[in-house]
Amino acid sequence: MEAVPVAGDRRGILSAVPAALNGGDPLLHPPPAPDSPPLPSSPGALDPDAIFSLFDPSENGGDDGDDGGDAPVSPRGSDAPSRSARSSASEYSRITVSDPQKEQETTSSLVPGSGFYVTYLITTRFVSGSGGGLAEIRVRRRFKDVVALADRLSEAYRGYFVPQRPDKSVVEGQVMHKHEFVEQRRSAIEKYLNRLAAHPVIGTSDELRVFLRMPVNSPSPSTEVASRTSDGVEALSKQVSGETRGRNVAVATQGVVQPAKGRRDFMRMFRELKQSVTNDWGGVKPLVVEEDKEFLEKKGELQDLEQQLTTASKQAEALVKAKQDIGDTMGELGLTFVKLAKFEMENAAYHSQRSRAAEIKHFATAALRTSRFYRESNAQTVKHLDTLHEYLGLMLAVHSAFSDRSTALLTVQTLTSDLSSLHAREEKLEASSLRFGGDKSKIHRIEELKETIRNTEDAKICAIKDYECIKENNKNELERLDRERHEDFLVMLKGFVSNQVIYAEKIANVWANVAEETKGYTSQSK
């Protein structure tokens, strides 16, 4: 599919302005456009950045600081400073998923409601050529293709914190026709693909590139991509294009380093299960154990972090619910006073009664504006504190990467135990052969056993290399997680505090105006 150039990629940063700077009435004087420069703070206003200068060395003239100053705080999302900086390093500028369409299955199914499926239009903006210009390409994918991509990535990038794909639904056929389900899945796929693109390793992978760029009706990847991709990528591209549906695809991988469950190696599954039981209940220390104390300590810290994130996420949800209740209650109060003001005005016989009705109406208007500000502030709070939910979801990827490490170690332990048993059998057969003479059958069995030992030793070498590779991937990912978590949490807190300050000033100005009007009314009535 031919890429379409895109003119001017606008990725503005939302900037909120205190009500004191726009006349006190955001309806008459709306805030500036997203791309306009931020206005200076009003005298005496609280500067949210000052609160965090003690925690961020880059803002205190530290070694990591820059001379450009802090960028305006933006809501959580693709435009947050830390995320945008990481996204700029990726070849993908933006990935959107839209236009869900129902399509008929070509094969019949016995499952009720599964005669059709939904495809989604995936639009990818990417850097085209050395000039740095943006191009756009569109492909259609179904959820089954997303699952195939996720399976391939989890197999090819063991030890990495691979973002988790959206969950399947056991009643998918029955709820596929519901708009809410399709919309939730569309949004989940979009977030998933953008998380993959933001990953420093997976974002540059051939698997993701094939998924995002190869049209469904294309018989095979382009010659340039095919020449650089592995057999696994070619299998994925054929599965996406529909060439291999209903047929098994041979993936050229070293079977020994892949999980036994994935290869359907039942004998190996039983051996590894036996080894796992021996490790847990045998009372004998395995010949190979996890000796990286730094990793074990970090693993425990992440378990504690997950607990803290769970608690913080629940509290964030409680805060959002409470602010929503305040906004709703304030809105209902405003509507009630609107009715009261109307009643007073209709039954007013004196000027003082009409004045009182006008003051009640002013109060009602202020309550309604305040209700709107509460809702706007709450929407921004959800965007900022969504970082907690994102990192809580990332813990699933962390567990998966650590599981890859444990599985690889278990494979090494199993092969080591197998080698020990094979060497014991070899010594026993050689002793028996020497004792009873050179029996040809025993000599043949010894040669076969030696060949098995050589193969097992080769498999162990491959397993150890895979284990060391996964360990290195874990180490790099943990360092990246610490670095990005610091950046993202700082942006989250800055944005949250800025949001509270801005809307507190807006709400305070609304009530200050009401208080000023009421003051004049009170002096007149004396």
mmCIF file of C-alpha atoms in Angstrom, residues 71-266:
data_model
loop_
_atom_site.group_PDB
_atom_site.id
_atom_site.type_symbol
_atom_site.label_atom_id
_atom_site.label_comp_id
_atom_site.label_asym_id
_atom_site.label_seq_id
_atom_site.Cartn_x
_atom_site.Cartn_y
_atom_site.Cartn_z
ATOM 1 C CA ALA A 71 7.575 22.727 29.292
ATOM 2 C CA PRO A 72 3.953 23.485 30.138
ATOM 3 C CA VAL A 73 2.298 20.653 31.996
ATOM 4 C CA SER A 74 -0.074 18.669 29.821
ATOM 5 C CA PRO A 75 -2.705 16.075 30.563
ATOM 6 C CA ARG A 76 -1.703 12.444 30.628
ATOM 7 C CA GLY A 77 -1.544 10.900 27.219
ATOM 8 C CA SER A 78 0.555 10.806 24.093
ATOM 9 C CA ASP A 79 1.491 14.483 24.493
ATOM 10 C CA ALA A 80 3.019 14.269 27.983
ATOM 11 C CA PRO A 81 6.613 15.517 27.882
ATOM 12 C CA SER A 82 8.290 12.296 28.959
ATOM 13 C CA ARG A 83 6.162 10.134 26.714
ATOM 14 C CA SER A 84 6.534 12.442 23.723
ATOM 15 C CA ALA A 85 10.306 12.432 24.148
ATOM 16 C CA ARG A 86 10.304 8.639 24.022
ATOM 17 C CA SER A 87 7.831 8.580 21.136
ATOM 18 C CA SER A 88 10.059 10.879 19.097
ATOM 19 C CA ALA A 89 12.742 8.195 19.199
ATOM 20 C CA SER A 90 10.317 5.730 17.590
ATOM 21 C CA GLU A 91 9.740 5.534 13.862
ATOM 22 C CA TYR A 92 5.994 5.774 14.467
ATOM 23 C CA SER A 93 4.521 9.190 15.145
ATOM 24 C CA ARG A 94 0.976 8.079 15.877
ATOM 25 C CA ILE A 95 -1.197 4.972 15.568
ATOM 26 C CA THR A 96 -4.983 5.225 15.521
ATOM 27 C CA VAL A 97 -7.625 2.492 15.327
ATOM 28 C CA SER A 98 -11.015 3.426 13.903
ATOM 29 C CA ASP A 99 -13.913 2.479 11.610
ATOM 30 C CA PRO A 100 -14.917 -0.980 12.924
ATOM 31 C CA GLN A 101 -16.718 -3.004 10.246
ATOM 32 C CA LYS A 102 -18.492 -6.354 10.364
ATOM 33 C CA GLU A 103 -17.363 -8.932 7.854
ATOM 34 C CA GLN A 104 -18.669 -12.392 7.051
ATOM 35 C CA GLU A 105 -16.643 -15.453 7.949
ATOM 36 C CA THR A 106 -15.594 -17.486 4.909
ATOM 37 C CA THR A 107 -15.806 -20.734 6.864
ATOM 38 C CA SER A 108 -18.839 -21.999 8.730
ATOM 39 C CA SER A 109 -18.739 -22.363 12.497
ATOM 40 C CA LEU A 110 -20.782 -24.317 15.008
ATOM 41 C CA VAL A 111 -20.469 -21.570 17.614
ATOM 42 C CA PRO A 112 -23.653 -19.437 17.735
ATOM 43 C CA GLY A 113 -23.152 -15.837 16.663
ATOM 44 C CA SER A 114 -19.663 -16.429 15.248
ATOM 45 C CA GLY A 115 -20.590 -16.210 11.580
ATOM 46 C CA PHE A 116 -18.998 -12.791 11.295
ATOM 47 C CA TYR A 117 -16.133 -10.818 12.750
ATOM 48 C CA VAL A 118 -15.112 -7.178 13.108
ATOM 49 C CA THR A 119 -12.157 -5.568 11.367
ATOM 50 C CA TYR A 120 -10.561 -2.286 12.401
ATOM 51 C CA LEU A 121 -8.855 0.363 10.302
ATOM 52 C CA ILE A 122 -5.330 0.910 11.647
ATOM 53 C CA THR A 123 -3.782 4.189 10.531
ATOM 54 C CA THR A 124 -0.064 4.605 11.170
ATOM 55 C CA ARG A 125 1.922 7.796 10.796
ATOM 56 C CA PHE A 126 5.624 7.166 10.505
ATOM 57 C CA VAL A 127 8.824 8.931 9.584
ATOM 58 C CA SER A 128 9.395 8.563 5.849
ATOM 59 C CA GLY A 129 12.848 8.913 4.358
ATOM 60 C CA SER A 130 15.893 10.776 5.620
ATOM 61 C CA GLY A 131 14.123 14.135 5.408
ATOM 62 C CA GLY A 132 12.089 13.354 8.520
ATOM 63 C CA GLY A 133 8.733 13.908 6.807
ATOM 64 C CA LEU A 134 5.639 12.035 7.927
ATOM 65 C CA ALA A 135 3.807 9.477 5.824
ATOM 66 C CA GLU A 136 0.625 7.566 6.510
ATOM 67 C CA ILE A 137 -0.421 4.006 5.762
ATOM 68 C CA ARG A 138 -3.710 2.228 6.464
ATOM 69 C CA VAL A 139 -4.447 -1.456 6.872
ATOM 70 C CA ARG A 140 -7.349 -3.511 8.188
ATOM 71 C CA ARG A 141 -6.892 -6.057 10.927
ATOM 72 C CA ARG A 142 -9.152 -8.269 13.012
ATOM 73 C CA PHE A 143 -8.637 -9.140 16.656
ATOM 74 C CA LYS A 144 -7.292 -12.582 15.724
ATOM 75 C CA ASP A 145 -4.403 -10.830 13.956
ATOM 76 C CA VAL A 146 -3.667 -8.852 17.137
ATOM 77 C CA VAL A 147 -3.540 -12.129 19.076
ATOM 78 C CA ALA A 148 -1.137 -13.597 16.505
ATOM 79 C CA LEU A 149 1.108 -10.541 16.830
ATOM 80 C CA ALA A 150 1.089 -10.771 20.631
ATOM 81 C CA ASP A 151 1.928 -14.487 20.555
ATOM 82 C CA ARG A 152 4.804 -13.901 18.172
ATOM 83 C CA LEU A 153 6.221 -11.030 20.246
ATOM 84 C CA SER A 154 6.026 -12.995 23.502
ATOM 85 C CA GLU A 155 7.934 -15.829 21.799
ATOM 86 C CA ALA A 156 10.570 -13.688 20.101
ATOM 87 C CA TYR A 157 11.230 -11.161 22.885
ATOM 88 C CA ARG A 158 11.493 -13.243 26.012
ATOM 89 C CA GLY A 159 12.690 -11.322 29.040
ATOM 90 C CA TYR A 160 11.380 -7.998 27.763
ATOM 91 C CA PHE A 161 8.467 -6.172 29.354
ATOM 92 C CA VAL A 162 6.170 -6.790 26.390
ATOM 93 C CA PRO A 163 2.890 -4.864 26.844
ATOM 94 C CA GLN A 164 -0.048 -7.183 27.400
ATOM 95 C CA ARG A 165 -2.596 -7.418 24.618
ATOM 96 C CA PRO A 166 -6.322 -6.853 25.226
ATOM 97 C CA ASP A 167 -8.117 -9.842 26.697
ATOM 98 C CA LYS A 168 -10.265 -12.195 24.696
ATOM 99 C CA SER A 169 -13.952 -12.585 25.486
ATOM 100 C CA VAL A 170 -15.490 -16.016 25.996
ATOM 101 C CA VAL A 171 -18.849 -14.670 24.808
ATOM 102 C CA GLU A 172 -17.386 -12.631 21.980
ATOM 103 C CA GLY A 173 -19.816 -13.950 19.376
ATOM 104 C CA GLN A 174 -22.819 -12.986 21.474
ATOM 105 C CA VAL A 175 -21.657 -9.435 22.295
ATOM 106 C CA MET A 176 -19.899 -8.579 19.043
ATOM 107 C CA HIS A 177 -22.994 -6.772 17.782
ATOM 108 C CA LYS A 178 -23.007 -4.424 20.757
ATOM 109 C CA HIS A 179 -21.509 -1.021 20.056
ATOM 110 C CA GLU A 180 -20.068 -0.709 23.572
ATOM 111 C CA PHE A 181 -18.053 -3.914 23.229
ATOM 112 C CA VAL A 182 -16.678 -2.977 19.815
ATOM 113 C CA GLU A 183 -15.753 0.517 21.003
ATOM 114 C CA GLN A 184 -13.990 -0.815 24.120
ATOM 115 C CA ARG A 185 -12.005 -3.266 22.010
ATOM 116 C CA ARG A 186 -11.124 -0.568 19.458
ATOM 117 C CA SER A 187 -9.799 1.680 22.223
ATOM 118 C CA ALA A 188 -7.899 -1.220 23.843
ATOM 119 C CA ILE A 189 -6.243 -2.196 20.539
ATOM 120 C CA GLU A 190 -5.208 1.418 19.918
ATOM 121 C CA LYS A 191 -3.608 1.726 23.361
ATOM 122 C CA TYR A 192 -1.901 -1.641 22.932
ATOM 123 C CA LEU A 193 -0.353 -0.778 19.561
ATOM 124 C CA ASN A 194 0.865 2.608 20.789
ATOM 125 C CA ARG A 195 2.480 0.948 23.811
ATOM 126 C CA LEU A 196 4.240 -1.489 21.513
ATOM 127 C CA ALA A 197 5.430 1.361 19.294
ATOM 128 C CA ALA A 198 6.765 3.268 22.318
ATOM 129 C CA HIS A 199 8.891 0.304 23.450
ATOM 130 C CA PRO A 200 12.538 0.956 22.470
ATOM 131 C CA VAL A 201 13.062 -2.583 21.141
ATOM 132 C CA ILE A 202 9.638 -3.843 20.078
ATOM 133 C CA GLY A 203 8.830 -0.491 18.490
ATOM 134 C CA THR A 204 11.572 -1.128 15.905
ATOM 135 C CA SER A 205 10.804 -4.823 15.391
ATOM 136 C CA ASP A 206 10.022 -6.362 12.027
ATOM 137 C CA GLU A 207 7.009 -8.098 13.541
ATOM 138 C CA LEU A 208 5.327 -4.807 14.381
ATOM 139 C CA ARG A 209 6.402 -3.241 11.096
ATOM 140 C CA VAL A 210 4.802 -6.068 9.093
ATOM 141 C CA PHE A 211 1.614 -5.898 11.149
ATOM 142 C CA LEU A 212 1.219 -2.131 10.690
ATOM 143 C CA ARG A 213 2.268 -1.825 7.060
ATOM 144 C CA MET A 214 1.420 -4.971 5.102
ATOM 145 C CA PRO A 215 -2.046 -4.936 3.474
ATOM 146 C CA VAL A 216 -4.274 -7.935 4.171
ATOM 147 C CA ASN A 217 -4.637 -8.843 0.507
ATOM 148 C CA SER A 218 -0.889 -8.716 -0.124
ATOM 149 C CA PRO A 219 0.441 -12.190 -1.041
ATOM 150 C CA SER A 220 3.664 -11.680 0.899
ATOM 151 C CA PRO A 221 5.774 -8.973 2.476
ATOM 152 C CA SER A 222 7.801 -6.720 0.240
ATOM 153 C CA THR A 223 11.135 -7.987 -0.993
ATOM 154 C CA GLU A 224 12.999 -5.541 1.215
ATOM 155 C CA VAL A 225 11.182 -6.640 4.362
ATOM 156 C CA ALA A 226 11.245 -10.325 3.456
ATOM 157 C CA SER A 227 15.007 -10.246 2.974
ATOM 158 C CA ARG A 228 15.502 -8.931 6.517
ATOM 159 C CA THR A 229 12.845 -10.818 8.447
ATOM 160 C CA SER A 230 13.142 -14.151 10.145
ATOM 161 C CA ASP A 231 11.031 -17.213 9.448
ATOM 162 C CA GLY A 232 8.850 -16.302 12.389
ATOM 163 C CA VAL A 233 8.070 -12.895 10.911
ATOM 164 C CA GLU A 234 7.238 -14.438 7.547
ATOM 165 C CA ALA A 235 4.883 -16.840 9.311
ATOM 166 C CA LEU A 236 3.206 -13.924 11.041
ATOM 167 C CA SER A 237 2.840 -11.977 7.789
ATOM 168 C CA LYS A 238 1.325 -14.995 6.045
ATOM 169 C CA GLN A 239 -1.084 -15.540 8.901
ATOM 170 C CA VAL A 240 -2.141 -11.884 8.771
ATOM 171 C CA SER A 241 -2.662 -12.070 5.005
ATOM 172 C CA GLY A 242 -4.755 -15.233 5.372
ATOM 173 C CA GLU A 243 -2.430 -17.573 3.501
ATOM 174 C CA THR A 244 -1.895 -19.984 6.396
ATOM 175 C CA ARG A 245 -5.288 -20.026 8.089
ATOM 176 C CA GLY A 246 -6.195 -23.633 8.782
ATOM 177 C CA ARG A 247 -2.618 -24.836 8.269
ATOM 178 C CA ASN A 248 0.256 -25.230 10.658
ATOM 179 C CA VAL A 249 3.180 -22.886 10.134
ATOM 180 C CA ALA A 250 6.680 -24.124 10.843
ATOM 181 C CA VAL A 251 8.625 -21.550 12.812
ATOM 182 C CA ALA A 252 12.373 -22.035 12.659
ATOM 183 C CA THR A 253 13.355 -21.678 16.279
ATOM 184 C CA GLN A 254 15.628 -23.595 18.578
ATOM 185 C CA GLY A 255 13.141 -25.821 20.281
ATOM 186 C CA VAL A 256 15.123 -26.327 23.416
ATOM 187 C CA VAL A 257 14.985 -22.671 24.427
ATOM 188 C CA GLN A 258 11.242 -22.325 23.842
ATOM 189 C CA PRO A 259 8.714 -23.127 26.576
ATOM 190 C CA ALA A 260 7.673 -26.747 26.480
ATOM 191 C CA LYS A 261 3.987 -25.868 26.582
ATOM 192 C CA GLY A 262 4.341 -23.810 23.405
ATOM 193 C CA ARG A 263 6.068 -26.674 21.548
ATOM 194 C CA ARG A 264 3.658 -29.334 22.775
ATOM 195 C CA ASP A 265 6.667 -31.321 24.019
ATOM 196 C CA PHE A 266 4.766 -33.378 26.580
#
